[in-house]
Amino acid sequence: MYNTIKINTGDGGWGGPLTVTPTDKCHTVLSVTGGGIHPVAQKIADLSGGVAVDGWKTTLPDDEIMVAVVDCGGTARCGVYPKKGIFTVNLMPVGQSGPLAMYITPEIYVSAVKEKDIVVLGEAGTVATEAPKAAPVDKGPKTKEQAKEEIKAANEGKSQGIVVKIGKVVGEVVSKFFQAGRDTIEMVIKNILPFMAFTSTLLGIISASGLGNVIANTIAPLCGSLPGMLVICFVCSLPFLSPILGPGAVIAQVVGTLLGAQFATGAIPAQYALPALFAIDGQVGADFVPVGLSLGEAEPETIELGVPAVLFSRIVTGPLAVLIAFVFSIGLY
Amino acid sequence: MELITNLAQGFMSLFTAGGETFMGWVTGIIPTVVCLMTAVNSIIKLVGTERVEAFAAKITKYAVLRYTLLPLMAVFFLGNPMCYTFGRFVDEKYKPAYYDAAVSFVHPITGLFPHANAGELFVYMGIATGLQQAGYDTGGLAIRYFIVGLIVILIRGLLTERIYLNMLGRNKA
């Protein structure tokens, strides 16, 4: 028996509340939360009468996913499912952020959700709801063909002078440049500045409190030698660690900034910069494999085997990348 | 009284240091990044994704291009995370390897083209600004990061492909 449920916004969260009604076809709760089925996903499934599925092991056609439960810090996952038109529940208190922020709307997305935020509204059918499946598609920009046809229709019966034609082309180009500028500024405000604020505060505390010297004395010797970097990279790419270290590249970015401070003081010689870039990044995207594969329209079976294949490959290619970078940094500084 | 004043000053000095770092980044990094990103974003809009997609679909059958040019184009034109959608042009059995190659390029590209992954700039920027403060030029580092990135994603692609096909074979047997 299916129930209509309501998913409320959690403490400090954004978006929602969502009203979700399972159907025979679409009743699966996809838990994409770093392995395993998260209690929130389980609760949604239990209350609604649907099934919870581990997004790490299996994946489904998009039209069978009722709700996707993610724990995204604000870069990718939180936008991927809204873009596909799937109800998205984020466990983290994240609002509209990331490159796909425009798809994150209160009608389809809710964040900071805890188990207590999920309530039953009634049996399916008693509450009239409409799935927003088609809505995001309509919001997308017009395809070129459509736009061209519209212009054609508008110009029907008019003879265009060459001046008008040139004017139109210039206008089109300028508007694209302007839109590019708008996109860029939005990106700076939504993603770059917040990260700078967070990292510089952290860095300020570290350097002013004297913690910086402690780090310089412990990490610098490790990163200032090839074997040390190989060890760091190997540890970062261990299959049970890499998915935890990956999300949003936050750890790689913070470590990169900390190392930068060491390069600035000369505690680590500059010729180690290139291998260091690869040493701190052996885990890149390891948290994102199932989602990335499903974005590439991979079959569920491919994802099942693809995840361990990528993770195991990293143990070898991670340190190997450091070695290659080391060779290529000869003669750089 | 003096103790309290000292405490307060010490406390504030933590954030003054942070504020200086923040100011340095905002004035030192953002202006260039903004102009560069605007320029590249305009080019992408002028070229149009459809043309890129038509080309991408043609090159997937060559292993070397599949794990170098294809991810490069995907990351350059679509950025992180939409670059993984180019996986749909690739044969099913190569998809994990393509993902591995594409995701491993989202940071090496930021040295030259920050627009592709502006949310994760500081993997490269963190180290690069440090070098700048020490008086080094970072242009060479950005180019080498890009080139080594391409070599690494080719190796990752090929190796992950082998591992995946191996696992697939064993699974079927």
Coordinates of C-alpha atoms in Angstrom, one line a residue:
Chain A
M1 CA 0.0 0.0 0.0
Y2 CA 1.4 3.3 -1.0
N3 CA 1.2 6.5 1.1
T4 CA 1.6 10.1 0.2
I5 CA 4.4 11.5 2.4
K6 CA 5.6 15.0 3.1
I7 CA 9.3 15.7 3.5
N8 CA 9.8 18.9 5.5
T9 CA 12.9 21.1 5.5
G10 CA 15.3 20.2 8.2
D11 CA 16.9 22.6 10.7
G12 CA 18.9 25.1 8.8
G13 CA 17.9 23.5 5.5
W14 CA 16.6 24.9 2.3
G15 CA 13.7 24.2 -0.2
G16 CA 10.7 22.0 0.2
P17 CA 8.6 20.8 1.8
L18 CA 8.1 18.1 -0.8
T19 CA 4.9 16.1 -1.2
V20 CA 5.7 12.7 -2.7
T21 CA 3.3 10.0 -3.9
P22 CA 4.6 6.7 -5.0
T23 CA 3.1 4.9 -8.0
D24 CA 3.5 1.3 -9.2
K25 CA 6.2 2.3 -11.6
C26 CA 7.9 5.0 -9.6
H27 CA 8.3 4.1 -6.0
T28 CA 12.1 3.7 -5.5
V29 CA 14.1 5.7 -3.0
L30 CA 17.7 5.9 -4.4
S31 CA 20.3 6.4 -1.6
V32 CA 23.4 8.0 -3.0
T33 CA 25.1 8.6 0.3
G34 CA 28.6 7.1 0.2
G35 CA 27.6 3.4 0.3
G36 CA 24.7 1.7 2.1
I37 CA 21.1 2.8 2.6
H38 CA 20.9 5.9 4.7
P39 CA 18.3 5.8 7.6
V40 CA 16.5 8.8 6.0
A41 CA 16.1 6.9 2.7
Q42 CA 14.9 3.9 4.6
K43 CA 12.4 6.0 6.5
I44 CA 11.1 7.5 3.3
A45 CA 10.7 4.1 1.8
D46 CA 9.0 2.6 4.9
L47 CA 6.5 5.4 5.3
S48 CA 5.6 5.7 1.6
G49 CA 5.5 2.0 1.0
G50 CA 8.3 2.2 -1.6
V51 CA 11.7 0.5 -1.7
A52 CA 15.0 1.9 -0.7
V53 CA 17.9 1.1 -3.0
D54 CA 21.7 1.6 -2.6
G55 CA 22.8 3.9 -5.4
W56 CA 26.3 2.6 -5.1
K57 CA 25.4 -0.9 -6.0
T58 CA 22.6 -0.5 -8.5
T59 CA 21.0 2.2 -10.5
L60 CA 17.6 2.5 -12.2
P61 CA 16.0 4.3 -15.1
D62 CA 15.3 7.8 -14.1
D63 CA 11.5 7.4 -14.4
E64 CA 11.5 4.7 -11.7
I65 CA 13.2 6.9 -9.1
M66 CA 10.7 8.5 -6.8
V67 CA 13.2 10.3 -4.5
A68 CA 17.0 10.5 -4.5
V69 CA 18.7 10.9 -1.1
V70 CA 22.1 12.5 -1.3
D71 CA 24.7 13.8 1.1
C72 CA 26.2 16.5 -1.1
G73 CA 28.3 19.4 0.3
G74 CA 27.2 21.6 -2.5
T75 CA 29.1 20.8 -5.7
A76 CA 27.6 18.2 -7.9
R77 CA 25.2 15.6 -6.6
C78 CA 22.7 18.1 -5.2
G79 CA 22.1 19.5 -8.7
V80 CA 22.3 16.3 -10.8
Y81 CA 19.0 14.8 -9.7
P82 CA 17.0 18.1 -9.7
K83 CA 18.3 18.6 -13.3
K84 CA 16.9 15.2 -14.2
G85 CA 13.6 16.2 -12.7
I86 CA 13.8 13.8 -9.7
F87 CA 12.8 14.8 -6.2
T88 CA 16.0 15.3 -4.3
V89 CA 16.6 15.1 -0.5
N90 CA 19.9 16.4 0.7
L91 CA 21.1 15.4 4.1
M92 CA 23.4 18.4 4.3
P93 CA 22.1 21.9 4.9
V94 CA 22.9 23.1 1.4
G95 CA 20.8 25.5 -0.6
Q96 CA 21.1 26.5 -4.3
S97 CA 24.8 26.0 -5.0
G98 CA 27.2 24.3 -7.4
P99 CA 27.3 24.5 -11.2
L100 CA 23.8 23.1 -11.5
A101 CA 22.3 25.6 -8.9
M102 CA 19.7 26.8 -11.4
Y103 CA 17.9 23.4 -11.3
I104 CA 17.7 23.4 -7.5
T105 CA 14.3 24.8 -6.7
P106 CA 12.1 24.5 -3.6
E107 CA 9.6 22.5 -5.6
I108 CA 11.9 19.6 -6.2
Y109 CA 14.7 19.9 -3.6
V110 CA 14.8 19.9 0.2
S111 CA 17.9 19.8 2.4
A112 CA 19.1 19.2 6.0
V113 CA 16.5 16.4 6.2
K114 CA 16.4 14.2 9.3
E115 CA 14.3 11.2 9.9
K116 CA 11.8 13.2 12.0
D117 CA 11.1 15.5 9.0
I118 CA 9.3 12.8 7.1
V119 CA 5.6 12.5 7.8
V120 CA 2.7 10.5 6.3
L121 CA 0.0 12.6 4.7
G122 CA -2.4 9.9 3.7
E123 CA -3.0 7.0 1.4
A124 CA -1.9 7.5 -2.2
G125 CA -4.7 9.0 -4.2
T126 CA -6.3 10.9 -1.4
V127 CA -4.0 13.8 -1.9
A128 CA -3.8 15.2 -5.3
T129 CA -0.2 15.9 -6.3
E130 CA 1.6 16.2 -9.5
A131 CA 5.1 15.0 -10.1
P132 CA 7.3 17.7 -11.5
K133 CA 8.8 15.4 -14.0
A134 CA 8.5 17.6 -17.0
A135 CA 8.9 21.0 -15.4
P136 CA 12.7 21.4 -15.5
V137 CA 12.8 20.5 -19.1
D138 CA 10.5 23.3 -20.0
K139 CA 12.7 25.8 -18.3
G140 CA 15.7 24.8 -20.4
P141 CA 16.9 27.2 -23.1
K142 CA 15.3 26.9 -26.5
T143 CA 17.2 24.7 -29.0
K144 CA 18.8 26.5 -31.8
E145 CA 16.4 25.1 -34.3
Q146 CA 13.4 26.3 -32.3
A147 CA 14.9 29.8 -32.0
K148 CA 15.7 29.9 -35.7
E149 CA 12.2 28.9 -36.6
E150 CA 10.7 31.5 -34.4
I151 CA 12.8 34.2 -35.9
K152 CA 11.9 32.9 -39.4
A153 CA 8.2 33.0 -38.5
A154 CA 8.5 36.5 -37.1
N155 CA 10.2 37.7 -40.3
E156 CA 7.7 36.1 -42.6
G157 CA 6.9 38.5 -45.4
K158 CA 9.5 41.0 -44.4
S159 CA 12.4 41.6 -46.6
Q160 CA 15.6 42.0 -44.6
G161 CA 18.1 44.6 -45.4
I162 CA 21.7 43.8 -44.9
V163 CA 22.0 46.3 -42.1
V164 CA 19.3 44.5 -40.2
K165 CA 21.0 41.2 -40.7
I166 CA 24.3 42.4 -39.4
G167 CA 22.6 44.1 -36.5
K168 CA 20.9 40.8 -35.6
V169 CA 24.2 38.9 -35.7
V170 CA 26.0 41.5 -33.6
G171 CA 23.1 41.5 -31.1
E172 CA 23.2 37.7 -30.8
V173 CA 26.9 37.7 -30.2
V174 CA 26.8 40.5 -27.7
S175 CA 24.0 38.9 -25.8
K176 CA 26.0 35.6 -25.6
F177 CA 29.0 37.5 -24.2
F178 CA 26.7 39.2 -21.7
Q179 CA 25.2 35.9 -20.6
A180 CA 28.7 34.5 -20.3
G181 CA 29.6 37.4 -18.0
R182 CA 26.5 36.8 -15.9
D183 CA 27.3 33.1 -15.6
T184 CA 30.8 33.9 -14.5
I185 CA 29.8 36.3 -11.8
E186 CA 27.2 33.9 -10.5
M187 CA 29.9 31.2 -10.3
V188 CA 32.2 33.5 -8.5
I189 CA 29.6 34.5 -5.9
K190 CA 28.1 31.1 -5.5
N191 CA 31.2 28.9 -5.5
I192 CA 34.5 30.7 -5.5
L193 CA 34.0 33.4 -2.9
P194 CA 32.4 31.1 -0.3
F195 CA 35.3 28.7 -0.6
M196 CA 37.8 31.6 -0.3
A197 CA 36.0 32.8 2.9
F198 CA 36.1 29.4 4.5
T199 CA 39.7 28.6 3.6
S200 CA 41.1 32.0 4.4
T201 CA 39.5 32.0 7.8
L202 CA 40.8 28.5 8.4
L203 CA 44.2 29.5 7.2
G204 CA 44.3 32.7 9.3
I205 CA 43.5 30.7 12.4
I206 CA 46.1 28.1 11.6
S207 CA 48.9 30.6 10.9
A208 CA 48.1 33.1 13.7
S209 CA 47.8 30.4 16.3
G210 CA 51.1 28.8 15.7
L211 CA 49.5 25.6 14.4
G212 CA 51.1 26.5 11.0
N213 CA 54.5 25.8 12.4
V214 CA 53.4 22.4 13.7
I215 CA 52.0 21.5 10.3
A216 CA 55.2 22.8 8.6
N217 CA 57.3 20.5 10.8
T218 CA 55.1 17.4 10.3
I219 CA 53.7 17.6 6.8
A220 CA 56.5 19.4 5.0
P221 CA 59.1 16.7 5.4
L222 CA 56.5 14.2 4.1
C223 CA 55.6 16.3 1.1
G224 CA 59.1 17.5 0.4
S225 CA 60.2 14.1 -0.8
L226 CA 59.1 11.7 -3.5
P227 CA 58.6 8.6 -1.2
G228 CA 56.6 10.8 1.2
M229 CA 54.3 11.9 -1.6
L230 CA 53.9 8.4 -2.9
V231 CA 52.8 7.3 0.5
I232 CA 50.3 10.1 0.8
C233 CA 48.8 9.4 -2.6
F234 CA 48.7 5.6 -2.0
V235 CA 46.8 6.2 1.3
C236 CA 44.4 8.7 -0.4
S237 CA 43.6 6.2 -3.1
L238 CA 42.8 3.2 -0.9
P239 CA 39.4 2.0 -2.0
F240 CA 37.8 2.3 1.5
L241 CA 39.2 5.8 2.1
S242 CA 39.0 7.4 -1.3
P243 CA 35.1 7.7 -1.4
I244 CA 35.2 9.4 2.0
L245 CA 38.0 11.9 1.0
G246 CA 36.4 12.8 -2.3
P247 CA 33.3 14.9 -1.8
G248 CA 33.5 18.3 -3.4
A249 CA 37.3 18.0 -3.4
V250 CA 37.1 19.9 -0.2
I251 CA 39.9 18.0 1.4
A252 CA 42.2 18.2 -1.6
Q253 CA 41.6 21.9 -1.8
V254 CA 42.3 22.5 1.9
V255 CA 45.4 20.4 1.7
G256 CA 46.4 22.2 -1.5
T257 CA 46.1 25.6 0.3
L258 CA 48.0 24.3 3.3
L259 CA 50.8 23.0 1.1
G260 CA 50.7 26.3 -0.8
A261 CA 51.6 28.1 2.5
Q262 CA 54.5 25.8 2.9
F263 CA 55.7 26.4 -0.7
A264 CA 55.4 30.2 0.0
T265 CA 57.8 30.0 3.0
G266 CA 60.1 27.6 1.1
A267 CA 59.6 24.8 3.6
I268 CA 58.9 22.6 0.6
P269 CA 61.1 23.2 -2.4
A270 CA 59.2 24.5 -5.5
Q271 CA 60.2 21.6 -7.7
Y272 CA 57.8 19.4 -5.7
A273 CA 54.8 21.5 -6.7
L274 CA 53.8 19.4 -9.8
P275 CA 54.0 16.0 -8.1
A276 CA 52.2 17.4 -5.1
L277 CA 49.3 18.4 -7.2
F278 CA 48.8 14.7 -8.1
A279 CA 49.7 13.4 -4.7
I280 CA 46.8 15.2 -3.0
D281 CA 44.3 14.2 -5.6
G282 CA 44.5 10.4 -5.9
Q283 CA 41.0 10.2 -4.6
V284 CA 39.5 12.6 -7.2
G285 CA 35.9 11.7 -8.0
A286 CA 36.0 8.4 -6.1
D287 CA 32.9 9.5 -4.2
F288 CA 31.1 10.3 -7.4
V289 CA 31.5 7.1 -9.5
P290 CA 27.9 5.8 -9.5
V291 CA 26.4 9.3 -10.1
G292 CA 29.0 10.1 -12.8
L293 CA 28.3 6.8 -14.5
S294 CA 24.6 7.2 -14.5
L295 CA 25.1 10.7 -16.0
G296 CA 26.8 8.9 -18.8
E297 CA 23.7 6.7 -19.1
A298 CA 25.5 3.5 -18.0
E299 CA 23.5 0.4 -17.3
P300 CA 23.0 -0.8 -13.7
E301 CA 25.3 -3.8 -14.3
T302 CA 28.1 -1.5 -15.6
I303 CA 27.9 0.6 -12.4
E304 CA 28.0 -2.4 -10.2
L305 CA 31.3 -3.5 -11.6
G306 CA 32.5 -0.1 -12.7
V307 CA 32.7 1.3 -9.2
P308 CA 35.3 -1.2 -7.9
A309 CA 37.1 -1.1 -11.2
V310 CA 37.7 2.6 -10.9
L311 CA 38.6 2.4 -7.2
F312 CA 41.1 -0.4 -7.6
S313 CA 42.7 1.2 -10.7
R314 CA 43.5 4.2 -8.5
I315 CA 45.8 2.3 -6.2
V316 CA 48.1 1.9 -9.2
T317 CA 47.5 5.0 -11.2
G318 CA 47.5 7.4 -8.2
P319 CA 51.1 6.9 -7.2
L320 CA 52.0 6.4 -10.9
A321 CA 50.7 9.9 -11.6
V322 CA 52.9 11.3 -8.9
L323 CA 55.9 9.6 -10.5
I324 CA 55.1 10.9 -14.0
A325 CA 54.6 14.4 -12.6
F326 CA 57.9 14.1 -10.8
V327 CA 59.7 13.3 -14.1
F328 CA 57.9 16.1 -15.9
S329 CA 58.8 18.7 -13.2
I330 CA 62.5 18.3 -14.0
G331 CA 63.7 21.7 -15.2
L332 CA 60.6 23.5 -14.1
Y333 CA 62.0 25.4 -11.2
Chain B
M1 CA 42.1 44.2 32.7
E2 CA 45.3 43.9 30.6
L3 CA 44.8 40.2 30.4
I4 CA 41.4 40.6 28.9
T5 CA 42.7 43.2 26.4
N6 CA 45.4 40.8 25.4
L7 CA 43.0 37.9 25.0
A8 CA 40.7 40.0 22.8
Q9 CA 43.6 41.2 20.7
G10 CA 44.9 37.7 20.3
F11 CA 41.4 36.5 19.3
M12 CA 41.0 39.2 16.7
S13 CA 44.5 38.6 15.3
L14 CA 43.3 35.1 14.3
F15 CA 40.8 36.7 12.0
T16 CA 42.9 39.7 10.9
A17 CA 45.3 37.2 9.4
G18 CA 42.4 35.4 7.7
G19 CA 41.1 38.7 6.3
E20 CA 44.5 39.5 4.8
T21 CA 44.6 36.2 3.1
F22 CA 41.0 36.6 1.8
M23 CA 41.8 40.1 0.5
G24 CA 44.9 38.8 -1.3
W25 CA 42.9 36.1 -3.0
V26 CA 40.0 38.4 -4.0
T27 CA 42.3 41.0 -5.6
G28 CA 44.9 38.6 -6.8
I29 CA 42.9 35.7 -8.2
I30 CA 39.3 36.8 -9.0
P31 CA 39.9 39.6 -11.6
T32 CA 41.9 37.4 -14.0
V33 CA 39.7 34.4 -13.4
V34 CA 36.5 36.4 -14.1
C35 CA 37.8 37.8 -17.4
L36 CA 39.2 34.4 -18.5
M37 CA 36.0 32.6 -17.5
T38 CA 33.8 35.1 -19.3
A39 CA 35.9 34.8 -22.5
V40 CA 35.8 31.0 -22.5
N41 CA 32.1 30.9 -21.5
S42 CA 31.3 33.1 -24.5
I43 CA 33.3 30.9 -26.9
I44 CA 31.5 27.9 -25.6
K45 CA 28.1 29.6 -26.2
L46 CA 29.1 30.7 -29.7
V47 CA 30.3 27.2 -30.7
G48 CA 27.3 25.5 -29.2
T49 CA 27.2 22.2 -27.5
E50 CA 25.5 20.4 -30.4
R51 CA 28.5 20.8 -32.6
V52 CA 30.8 19.5 -29.9
E53 CA 28.5 16.6 -29.3
A54 CA 28.4 15.6 -33.0
F55 CA 32.2 15.6 -33.0
A56 CA 32.5 13.7 -29.8
A57 CA 30.4 10.9 -31.0
K58 CA 32.8 10.3 -33.9
I59 CA 36.0 9.9 -31.9
T60 CA 34.9 7.4 -29.3
K61 CA 36.1 4.3 -31.1
Y62 CA 39.8 5.2 -30.9
A63 CA 41.2 4.2 -27.5
V64 CA 43.7 7.0 -27.3
L65 CA 41.3 9.7 -28.2
R66 CA 38.6 8.2 -26.0
Y67 CA 40.7 8.8 -22.9
T68 CA 42.4 12.1 -23.9
L69 CA 40.6 14.3 -26.4
L70 CA 37.0 13.2 -25.5
P71 CA 37.4 13.9 -21.7
L72 CA 39.3 17.1 -22.5
M73 CA 36.5 18.4 -24.7
A74 CA 33.8 17.3 -22.3
V75 CA 35.5 19.0 -19.3
F76 CA 36.3 22.1 -21.4
F77 CA 32.8 22.6 -22.9
L78 CA 30.6 21.2 -20.2
G79 CA 32.6 21.5 -17.0
N80 CA 32.2 19.5 -13.8
P81 CA 29.8 17.6 -13.4
M82 CA 28.1 17.7 -16.7
C83 CA 31.2 16.4 -18.5
Y84 CA 30.3 12.9 -17.5
T85 CA 27.2 13.0 -19.7
F86 CA 29.6 12.5 -22.7
G87 CA 29.8 8.9 -21.4
R88 CA 26.7 8.3 -23.4
F89 CA 28.7 8.5 -26.6
V90 CA 31.0 5.7 -25.4
D91 CA 30.4 2.0 -25.7
E92 CA 28.9 0.5 -22.5
K93 CA 32.0 -1.5 -21.7
Y94 CA 34.2 1.6 -21.8
K95 CA 32.0 3.8 -19.6
P96 CA 33.8 3.2 -16.3
A97 CA 37.2 3.9 -17.9
Y98 CA 35.8 7.1 -19.6
Y99 CA 34.5 8.3 -16.2
D100 CA 37.8 7.7 -14.6
A101 CA 39.6 9.6 -17.3
A102 CA 37.1 12.5 -17.3
V103 CA 37.0 12.9 -13.5
S104 CA 40.8 12.8 -13.3
F105 CA 41.0 15.8 -15.6
V106 CA 38.6 18.2 -13.8
H107 CA 41.5 19.5 -11.7
P108 CA 44.5 19.6 -14.2
I109 CA 42.4 21.7 -16.5
T110 CA 41.8 24.4 -13.9
G111 CA 45.4 25.8 -14.2
L112 CA 44.7 27.0 -17.7
F113 CA 40.9 27.1 -17.9
P114 CA 39.4 27.8 -14.5
H115 CA 35.9 28.0 -15.9
A116 CA 35.7 24.2 -16.3
N117 CA 35.6 23.6 -12.5
A118 CA 35.4 26.9 -10.8
G119 CA 34.0 25.3 -7.6
E120 CA 37.2 23.3 -7.0
L121 CA 39.9 25.8 -8.0
F122 CA 41.9 25.5 -4.9
V123 CA 43.5 22.2 -5.6
Y124 CA 45.6 24.0 -8.1
M125 CA 45.2 27.6 -6.9
G126 CA 46.2 26.7 -3.3
I127 CA 49.6 25.5 -4.4
A128 CA 50.0 28.0 -7.2
T129 CA 49.4 31.1 -5.0
G130 CA 51.9 29.7 -2.5
L131 CA 54.5 29.4 -5.3
Q132 CA 53.7 33.0 -6.5
Q133 CA 54.3 34.3 -3.0
A134 CA 57.7 32.6 -3.0
G135 CA 58.4 34.5 -6.2
Y136 CA 58.0 31.8 -8.8
D137 CA 56.1 32.1 -12.1
T138 CA 53.2 29.7 -12.3
G139 CA 52.6 29.6 -16.1
G140 CA 55.0 26.7 -16.6
L141 CA 53.3 24.8 -13.7
A142 CA 49.8 25.3 -15.2
I143 CA 50.9 24.0 -18.6
R144 CA 52.8 21.0 -17.2
Y145 CA 49.8 20.2 -14.9
F146 CA 47.6 20.2 -18.0
I147 CA 50.0 17.9 -20.1
V148 CA 50.7 15.5 -17.3
G149 CA 47.0 15.5 -16.6
L150 CA 46.4 14.3 -20.2
I151 CA 49.0 11.5 -19.9
V152 CA 47.6 10.4 -16.5
I153 CA 44.1 10.2 -17.8
L154 CA 45.2 8.1 -20.8
I155 CA 46.9 5.7 -18.5
R156 CA 44.0 5.7 -16.1
G157 CA 41.5 5.1 -18.9
L158 CA 43.5 2.2 -20.4
L159 CA 44.1 0.5 -17.1
T160 CA 40.6 0.9 -15.7
E161 CA 39.3 -0.4 -19.0
R162 CA 41.5 -3.6 -18.6
I163 CA 40.5 -4.0 -15.0
Y164 CA 36.8 -3.6 -15.8
L165 CA 36.9 -6.0 -18.8
N166 CA 38.7 -8.5 -16.6
M167 CA 36.1 -8.3 -13.8
L168 CA 33.3 -8.5 -16.4
G169 CA 34.8 -11.7 -17.9
R170 CA 35.2 -13.3 -14.5
N171 CA 31.7 -12.3 -13.5
K172 CA 30.3 -14.0 -16.6
A173 CA 32.3 -17.2 -16.2

